[in-house]
GROMACS .gro file of C-alpha atoms in nm:
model
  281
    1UNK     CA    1  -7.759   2.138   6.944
    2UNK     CA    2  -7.788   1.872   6.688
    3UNK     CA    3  -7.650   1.534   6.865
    4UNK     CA    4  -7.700   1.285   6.606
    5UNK     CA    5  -7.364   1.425   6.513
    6UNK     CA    6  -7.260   1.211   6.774
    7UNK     CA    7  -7.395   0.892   6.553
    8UNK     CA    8  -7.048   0.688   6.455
    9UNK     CA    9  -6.898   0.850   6.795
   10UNK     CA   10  -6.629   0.523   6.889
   11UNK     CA   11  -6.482   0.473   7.218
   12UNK     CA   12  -6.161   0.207   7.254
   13UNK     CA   13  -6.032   0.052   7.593
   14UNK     CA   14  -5.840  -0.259   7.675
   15UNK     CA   15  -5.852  -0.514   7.981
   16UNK     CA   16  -5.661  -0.810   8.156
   17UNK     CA   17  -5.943  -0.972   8.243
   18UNK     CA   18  -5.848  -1.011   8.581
   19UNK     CA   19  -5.932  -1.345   8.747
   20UNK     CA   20  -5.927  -1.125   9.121
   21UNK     CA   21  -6.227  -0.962   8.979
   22UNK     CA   22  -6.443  -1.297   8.843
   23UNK     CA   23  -6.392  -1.399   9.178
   24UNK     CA   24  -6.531  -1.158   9.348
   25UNK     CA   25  -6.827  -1.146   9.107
   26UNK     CA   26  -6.833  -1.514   9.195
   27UNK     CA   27  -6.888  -1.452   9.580
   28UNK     CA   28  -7.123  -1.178   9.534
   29UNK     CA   29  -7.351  -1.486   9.335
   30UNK     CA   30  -7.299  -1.635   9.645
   31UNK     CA   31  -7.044  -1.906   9.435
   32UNK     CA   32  -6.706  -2.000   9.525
   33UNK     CA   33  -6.459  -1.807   9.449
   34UNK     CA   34  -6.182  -2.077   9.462
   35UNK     CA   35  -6.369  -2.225   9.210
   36UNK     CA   36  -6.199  -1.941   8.942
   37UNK     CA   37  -5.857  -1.969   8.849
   38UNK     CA   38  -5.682  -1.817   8.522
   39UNK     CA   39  -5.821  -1.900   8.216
   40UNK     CA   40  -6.195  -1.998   8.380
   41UNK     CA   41  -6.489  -1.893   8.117
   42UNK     CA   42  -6.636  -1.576   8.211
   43UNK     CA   43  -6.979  -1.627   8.272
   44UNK     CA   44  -7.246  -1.464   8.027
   45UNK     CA   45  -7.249  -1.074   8.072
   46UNK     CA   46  -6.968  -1.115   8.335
   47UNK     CA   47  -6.830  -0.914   8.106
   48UNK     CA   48  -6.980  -0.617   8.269
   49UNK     CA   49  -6.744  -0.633   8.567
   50UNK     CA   50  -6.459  -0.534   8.307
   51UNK     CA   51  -6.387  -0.240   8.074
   52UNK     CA   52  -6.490   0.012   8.310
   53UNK     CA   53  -6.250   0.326   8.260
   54UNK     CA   54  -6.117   0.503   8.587
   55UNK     CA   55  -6.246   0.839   8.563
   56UNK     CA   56  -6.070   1.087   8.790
   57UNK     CA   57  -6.317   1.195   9.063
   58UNK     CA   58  -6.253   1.545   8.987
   59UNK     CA   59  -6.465   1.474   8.604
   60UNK     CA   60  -6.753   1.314   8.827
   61UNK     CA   61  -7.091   1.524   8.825
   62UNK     CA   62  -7.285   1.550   9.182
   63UNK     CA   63  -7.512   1.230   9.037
   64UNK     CA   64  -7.157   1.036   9.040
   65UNK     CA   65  -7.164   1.009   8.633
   66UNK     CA   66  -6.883   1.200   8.407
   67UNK     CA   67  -6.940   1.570   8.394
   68UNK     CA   68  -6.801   1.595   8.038
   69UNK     CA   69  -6.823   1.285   7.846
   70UNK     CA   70  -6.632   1.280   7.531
   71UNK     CA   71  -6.796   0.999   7.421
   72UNK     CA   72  -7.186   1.023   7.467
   73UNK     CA   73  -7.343   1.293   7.332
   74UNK     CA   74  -7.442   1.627   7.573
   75UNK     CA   75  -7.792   1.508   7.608
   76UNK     CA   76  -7.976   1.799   7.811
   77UNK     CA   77  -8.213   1.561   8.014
   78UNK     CA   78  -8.074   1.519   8.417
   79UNK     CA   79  -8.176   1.181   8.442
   80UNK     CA   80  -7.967   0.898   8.247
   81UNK     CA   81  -8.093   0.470   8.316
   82UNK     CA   82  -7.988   0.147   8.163
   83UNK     CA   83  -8.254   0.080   7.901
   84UNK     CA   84  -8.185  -0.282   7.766
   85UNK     CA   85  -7.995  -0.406   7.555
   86UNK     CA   86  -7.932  -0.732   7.356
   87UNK     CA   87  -7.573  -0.950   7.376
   88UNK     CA   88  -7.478  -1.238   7.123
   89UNK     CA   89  -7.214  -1.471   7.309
   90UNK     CA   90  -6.956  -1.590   7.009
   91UNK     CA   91  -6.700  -1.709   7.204
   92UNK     CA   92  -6.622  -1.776   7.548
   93UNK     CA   93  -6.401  -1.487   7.732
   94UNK     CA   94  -6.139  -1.614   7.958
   95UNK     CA   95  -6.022  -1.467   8.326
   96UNK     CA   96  -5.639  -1.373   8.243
   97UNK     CA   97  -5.680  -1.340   7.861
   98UNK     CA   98  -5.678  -0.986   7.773
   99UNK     CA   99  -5.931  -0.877   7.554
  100UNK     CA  100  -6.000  -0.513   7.393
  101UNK     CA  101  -6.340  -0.352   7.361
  102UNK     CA  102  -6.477  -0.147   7.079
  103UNK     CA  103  -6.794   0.055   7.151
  104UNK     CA  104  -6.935   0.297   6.885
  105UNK     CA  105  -7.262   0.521   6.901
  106UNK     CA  106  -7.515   0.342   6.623
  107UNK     CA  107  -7.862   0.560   6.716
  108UNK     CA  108  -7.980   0.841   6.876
  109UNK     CA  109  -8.381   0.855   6.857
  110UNK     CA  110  -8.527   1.142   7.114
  111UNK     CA  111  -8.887   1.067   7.193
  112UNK     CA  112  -9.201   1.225   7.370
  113UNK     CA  113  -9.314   0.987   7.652
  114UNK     CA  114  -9.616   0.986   7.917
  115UNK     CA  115  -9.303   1.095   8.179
  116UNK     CA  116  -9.189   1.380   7.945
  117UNK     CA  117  -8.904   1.442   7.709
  118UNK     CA  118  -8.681   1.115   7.627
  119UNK     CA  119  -8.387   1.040   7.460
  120UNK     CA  120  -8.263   0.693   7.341
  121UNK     CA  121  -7.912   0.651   7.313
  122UNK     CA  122  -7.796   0.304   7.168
  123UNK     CA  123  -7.422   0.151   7.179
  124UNK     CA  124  -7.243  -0.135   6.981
  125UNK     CA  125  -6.975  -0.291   7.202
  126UNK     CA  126  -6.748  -0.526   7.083
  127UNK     CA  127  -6.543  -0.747   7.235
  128UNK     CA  128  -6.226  -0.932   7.109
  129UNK     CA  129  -5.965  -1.186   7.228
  130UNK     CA  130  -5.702  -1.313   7.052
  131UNK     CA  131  -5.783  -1.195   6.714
  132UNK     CA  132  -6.152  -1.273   6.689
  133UNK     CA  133  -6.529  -1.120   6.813
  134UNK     CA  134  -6.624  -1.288   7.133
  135UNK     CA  135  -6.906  -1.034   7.247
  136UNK     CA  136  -7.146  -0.856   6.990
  137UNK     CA  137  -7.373  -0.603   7.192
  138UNK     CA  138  -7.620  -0.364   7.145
  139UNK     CA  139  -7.720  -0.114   7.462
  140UNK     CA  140  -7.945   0.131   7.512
  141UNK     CA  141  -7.952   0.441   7.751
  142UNK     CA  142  -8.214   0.656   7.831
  143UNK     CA  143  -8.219   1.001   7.913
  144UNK     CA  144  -8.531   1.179   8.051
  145UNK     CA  145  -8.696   1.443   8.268
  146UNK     CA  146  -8.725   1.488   8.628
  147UNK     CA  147  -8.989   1.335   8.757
  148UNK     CA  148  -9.244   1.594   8.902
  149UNK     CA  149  -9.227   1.652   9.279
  150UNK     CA  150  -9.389   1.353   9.478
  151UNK     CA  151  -9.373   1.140   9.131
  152UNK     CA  152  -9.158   0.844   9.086
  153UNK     CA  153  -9.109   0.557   8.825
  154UNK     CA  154  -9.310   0.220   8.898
  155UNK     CA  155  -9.360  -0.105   8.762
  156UNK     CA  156  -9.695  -0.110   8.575
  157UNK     CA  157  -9.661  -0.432   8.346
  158UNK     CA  158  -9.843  -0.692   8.461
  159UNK     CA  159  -9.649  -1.052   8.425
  160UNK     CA  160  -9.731  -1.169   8.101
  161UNK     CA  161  -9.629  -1.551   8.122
  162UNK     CA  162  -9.725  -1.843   8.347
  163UNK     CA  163  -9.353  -1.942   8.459
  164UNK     CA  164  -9.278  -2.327   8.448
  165UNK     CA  165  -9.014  -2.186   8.793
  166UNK     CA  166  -8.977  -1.936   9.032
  167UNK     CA  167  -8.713  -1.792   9.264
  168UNK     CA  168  -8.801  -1.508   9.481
  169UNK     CA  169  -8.474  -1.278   9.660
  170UNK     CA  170  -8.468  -0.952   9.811
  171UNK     CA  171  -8.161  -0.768   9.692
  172UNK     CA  172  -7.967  -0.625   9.976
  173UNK     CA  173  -7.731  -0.276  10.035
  174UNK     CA  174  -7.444  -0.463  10.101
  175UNK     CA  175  -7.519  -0.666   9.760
  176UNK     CA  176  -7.572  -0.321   9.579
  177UNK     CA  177  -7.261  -0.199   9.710
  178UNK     CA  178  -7.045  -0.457   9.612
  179UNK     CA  179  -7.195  -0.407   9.265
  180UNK     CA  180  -7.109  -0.047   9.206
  181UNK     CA  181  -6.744  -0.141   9.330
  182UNK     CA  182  -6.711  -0.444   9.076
  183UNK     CA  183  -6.844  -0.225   8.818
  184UNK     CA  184  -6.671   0.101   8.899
  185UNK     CA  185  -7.051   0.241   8.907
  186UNK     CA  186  -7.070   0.574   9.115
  187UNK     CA  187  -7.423   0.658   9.014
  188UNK     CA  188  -7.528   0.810   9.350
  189UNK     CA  189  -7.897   0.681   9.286
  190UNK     CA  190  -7.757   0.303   9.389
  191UNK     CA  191  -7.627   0.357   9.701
  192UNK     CA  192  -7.689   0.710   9.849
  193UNK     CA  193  -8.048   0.731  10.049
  194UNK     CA  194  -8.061   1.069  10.092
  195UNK     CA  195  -7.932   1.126   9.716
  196UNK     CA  196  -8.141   0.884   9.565
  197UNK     CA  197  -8.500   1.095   9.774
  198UNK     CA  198  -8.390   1.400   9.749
  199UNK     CA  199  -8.270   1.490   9.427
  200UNK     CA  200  -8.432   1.215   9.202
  201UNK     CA  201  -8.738   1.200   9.401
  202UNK     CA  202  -8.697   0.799   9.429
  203UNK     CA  203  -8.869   0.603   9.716
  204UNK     CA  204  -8.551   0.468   9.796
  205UNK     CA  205  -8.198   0.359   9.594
  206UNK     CA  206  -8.304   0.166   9.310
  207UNK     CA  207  -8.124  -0.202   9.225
  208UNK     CA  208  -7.901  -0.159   8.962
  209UNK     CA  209  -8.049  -0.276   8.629
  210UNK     CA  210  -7.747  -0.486   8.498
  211UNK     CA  211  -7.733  -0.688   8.819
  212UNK     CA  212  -8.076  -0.795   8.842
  213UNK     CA  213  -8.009  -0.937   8.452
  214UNK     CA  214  -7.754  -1.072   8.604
  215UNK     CA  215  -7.977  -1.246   8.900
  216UNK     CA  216  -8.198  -1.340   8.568
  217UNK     CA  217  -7.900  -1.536   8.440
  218UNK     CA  218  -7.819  -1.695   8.751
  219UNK     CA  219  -8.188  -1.805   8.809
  220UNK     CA  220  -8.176  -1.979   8.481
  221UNK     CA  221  -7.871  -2.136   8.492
  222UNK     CA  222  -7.933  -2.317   8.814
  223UNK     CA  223  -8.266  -2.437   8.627
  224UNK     CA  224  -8.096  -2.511   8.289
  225UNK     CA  225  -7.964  -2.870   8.302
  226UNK     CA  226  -7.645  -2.796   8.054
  227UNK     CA  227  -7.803  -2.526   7.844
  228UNK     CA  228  -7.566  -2.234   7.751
  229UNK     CA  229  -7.686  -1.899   7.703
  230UNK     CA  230  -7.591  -1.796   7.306
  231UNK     CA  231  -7.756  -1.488   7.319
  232UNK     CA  232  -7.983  -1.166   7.534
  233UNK     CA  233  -8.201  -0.968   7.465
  234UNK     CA  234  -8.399  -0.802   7.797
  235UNK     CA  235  -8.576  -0.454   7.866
  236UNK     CA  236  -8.570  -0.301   8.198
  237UNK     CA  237  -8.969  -0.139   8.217
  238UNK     CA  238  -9.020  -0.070   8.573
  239UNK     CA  239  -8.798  -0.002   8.872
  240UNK     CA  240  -8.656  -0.253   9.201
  241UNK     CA  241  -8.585  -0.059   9.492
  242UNK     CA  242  -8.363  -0.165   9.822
  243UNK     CA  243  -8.597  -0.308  10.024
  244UNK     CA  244  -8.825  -0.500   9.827
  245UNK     CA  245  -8.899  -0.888   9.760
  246UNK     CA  246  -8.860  -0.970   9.356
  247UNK     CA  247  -8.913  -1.298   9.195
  248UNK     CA  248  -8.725  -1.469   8.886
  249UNK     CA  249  -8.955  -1.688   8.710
  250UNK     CA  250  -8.910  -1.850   8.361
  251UNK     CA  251  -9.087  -2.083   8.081
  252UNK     CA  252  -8.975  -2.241   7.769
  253UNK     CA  253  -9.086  -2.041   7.436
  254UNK     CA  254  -8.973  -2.315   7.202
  255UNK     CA  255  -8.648  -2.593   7.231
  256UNK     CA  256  -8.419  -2.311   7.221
  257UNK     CA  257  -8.532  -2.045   7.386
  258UNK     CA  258  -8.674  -1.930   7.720
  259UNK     CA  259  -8.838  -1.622   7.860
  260UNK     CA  260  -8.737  -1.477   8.183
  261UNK     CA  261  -8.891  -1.194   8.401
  262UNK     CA  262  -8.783  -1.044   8.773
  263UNK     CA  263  -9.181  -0.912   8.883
  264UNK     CA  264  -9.256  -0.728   9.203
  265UNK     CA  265  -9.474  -0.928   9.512
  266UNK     CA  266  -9.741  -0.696   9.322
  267UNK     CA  267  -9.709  -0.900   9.016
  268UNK     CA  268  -9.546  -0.592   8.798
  269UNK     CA  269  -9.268  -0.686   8.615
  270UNK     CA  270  -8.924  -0.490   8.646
  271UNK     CA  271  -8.702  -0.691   8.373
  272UNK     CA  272  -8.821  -0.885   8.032
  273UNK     CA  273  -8.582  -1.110   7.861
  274UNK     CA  274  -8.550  -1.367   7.644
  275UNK     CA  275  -8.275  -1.645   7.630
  276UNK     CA  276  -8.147  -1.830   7.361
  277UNK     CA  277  -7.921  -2.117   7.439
  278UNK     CA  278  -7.783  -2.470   7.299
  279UNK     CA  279  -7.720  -2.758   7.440
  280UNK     CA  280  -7.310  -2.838   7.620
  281UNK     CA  281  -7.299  -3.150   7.589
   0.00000   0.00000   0.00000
């Protein structure tokens, strides 16, 4: 089957941008939620707590995805991650202020890999409110094999910069769960043990890639002094599974931009990003 047919593919949904759920995205940062009331700035990539259609459970596949997607291609590879992606931040989104979302396939580039057969699925999502772009962003998803019997993705980057700061955490199931709720995520591989071993042949359930960008951005901004993030752009290279310590370290690249990296107590890293942010004054 020829899938770049799929290429131009476009996908609309609308939200309300409820301020119940920043709040609750708020206590899971371990914030306040009384601290969000209507019309309170949504936080960079808060946005991913939103625009998350509610797919009867009778479409859901036995890995907790949509059997029948009408809107990403029928990619014949089992296993389907969150690749990277990079986000420019136009215009502050609002808790209350409905906003509509946009997302259209751009590229679909299907690769040969040291873990087998790949395919690279990217998607432009963008985000309006009242009339104008506040959200420009580019995704990627990967497809690939199974991973042979007894085999299992690892970090294997070593950290690459000498951070000016450092925050170390060790993701929790209760903080996974509460993820996949606010996100509508039933991906069995983030919360089922038994799932997660014995039918992706993972160590464990793996920390969900969006919300350890999201520990990256929280890191940062309690280190940032009134910078504001303007734009993203990170790569997820190596898996964080339940149970283990990660730390968040950054450094400055230049007066405008920073990198960021989550590593493993092995030194590997997990997440790469790179922040680029002005001055709120």
């Amino acid at each position: 089957m020829d899938i770049s047919k799929w290429i131009g593919n476009s996908f609309d949904i609308s939200d309300t941008m409820a301020t119940e759920q920043l709040q609750k995205l708020e206590a899971l940062m371990n914030g306040d939620p009384d601290s969000v009331s209507e019309g309170s700035e949504i936080s960079p990539c808060g946005h991913w707590i939103y625009f998350n259609p509610p797919i009867p459970q009778a479409d859901l596949g036995i890995n907790g995805h949509e059997r029948n997607s009408d809107f990403l291609p029928p990619v014949e590879l089992p296993r389907r991650m969150w690749a990277g992606g990079k986000i420019k931040f136009k215009k502050p989104l609002k808790s209350g202020v409905p906003a509509d979302m946009k997302s259209t396939i751009t590229k679909i580039d299907e690769k040969e890999g040291k873990s087998g057969e790949l395919c690279f699925v990217t998607i432009r999502h963008q985000i309006s409110t009242r009339g104008a772009v506040a959200i420009d962003e580019e995704q990627t998803i990967v497809f690939r094999e199974e991973s042979e019997k007894g085999a299992h993705p690892i970090r294997t980057q070593p950290l690459d910069i000498d951070p000016e700061w450092r925050k170390s955490t060790k993701p929790s199931s209760i903080q996974l769960f509460r993820y996949s709720a606010l996100t509508f995520n039933s991906h069995r591989i983030h919360y089922d043990q038994d799932y997660a071993r014995e039918m992706e042949g993972y160590p464990n359930v793996l920390v969900h890639a969006p919300f350890l960008v999201h520990l990256m951005i929280d890191a940062f901004t309690s280190k940032a002094d009134g910078k504001v993030i303007s734009e993203i752009k990170y790569e997820n290279v190596g898996p964080v599974y339940l149970g283990e310590q990660i730390t968040i370290c950054g450094k400055s690249i230049d007066n405008t931009k920073t990198a960021l990296r989550v590593h493993g107590s092995e030194g590997k890293i997990a997440v790469k990003a790179e922040v680029q942010w002005t001055y709120n004054w």
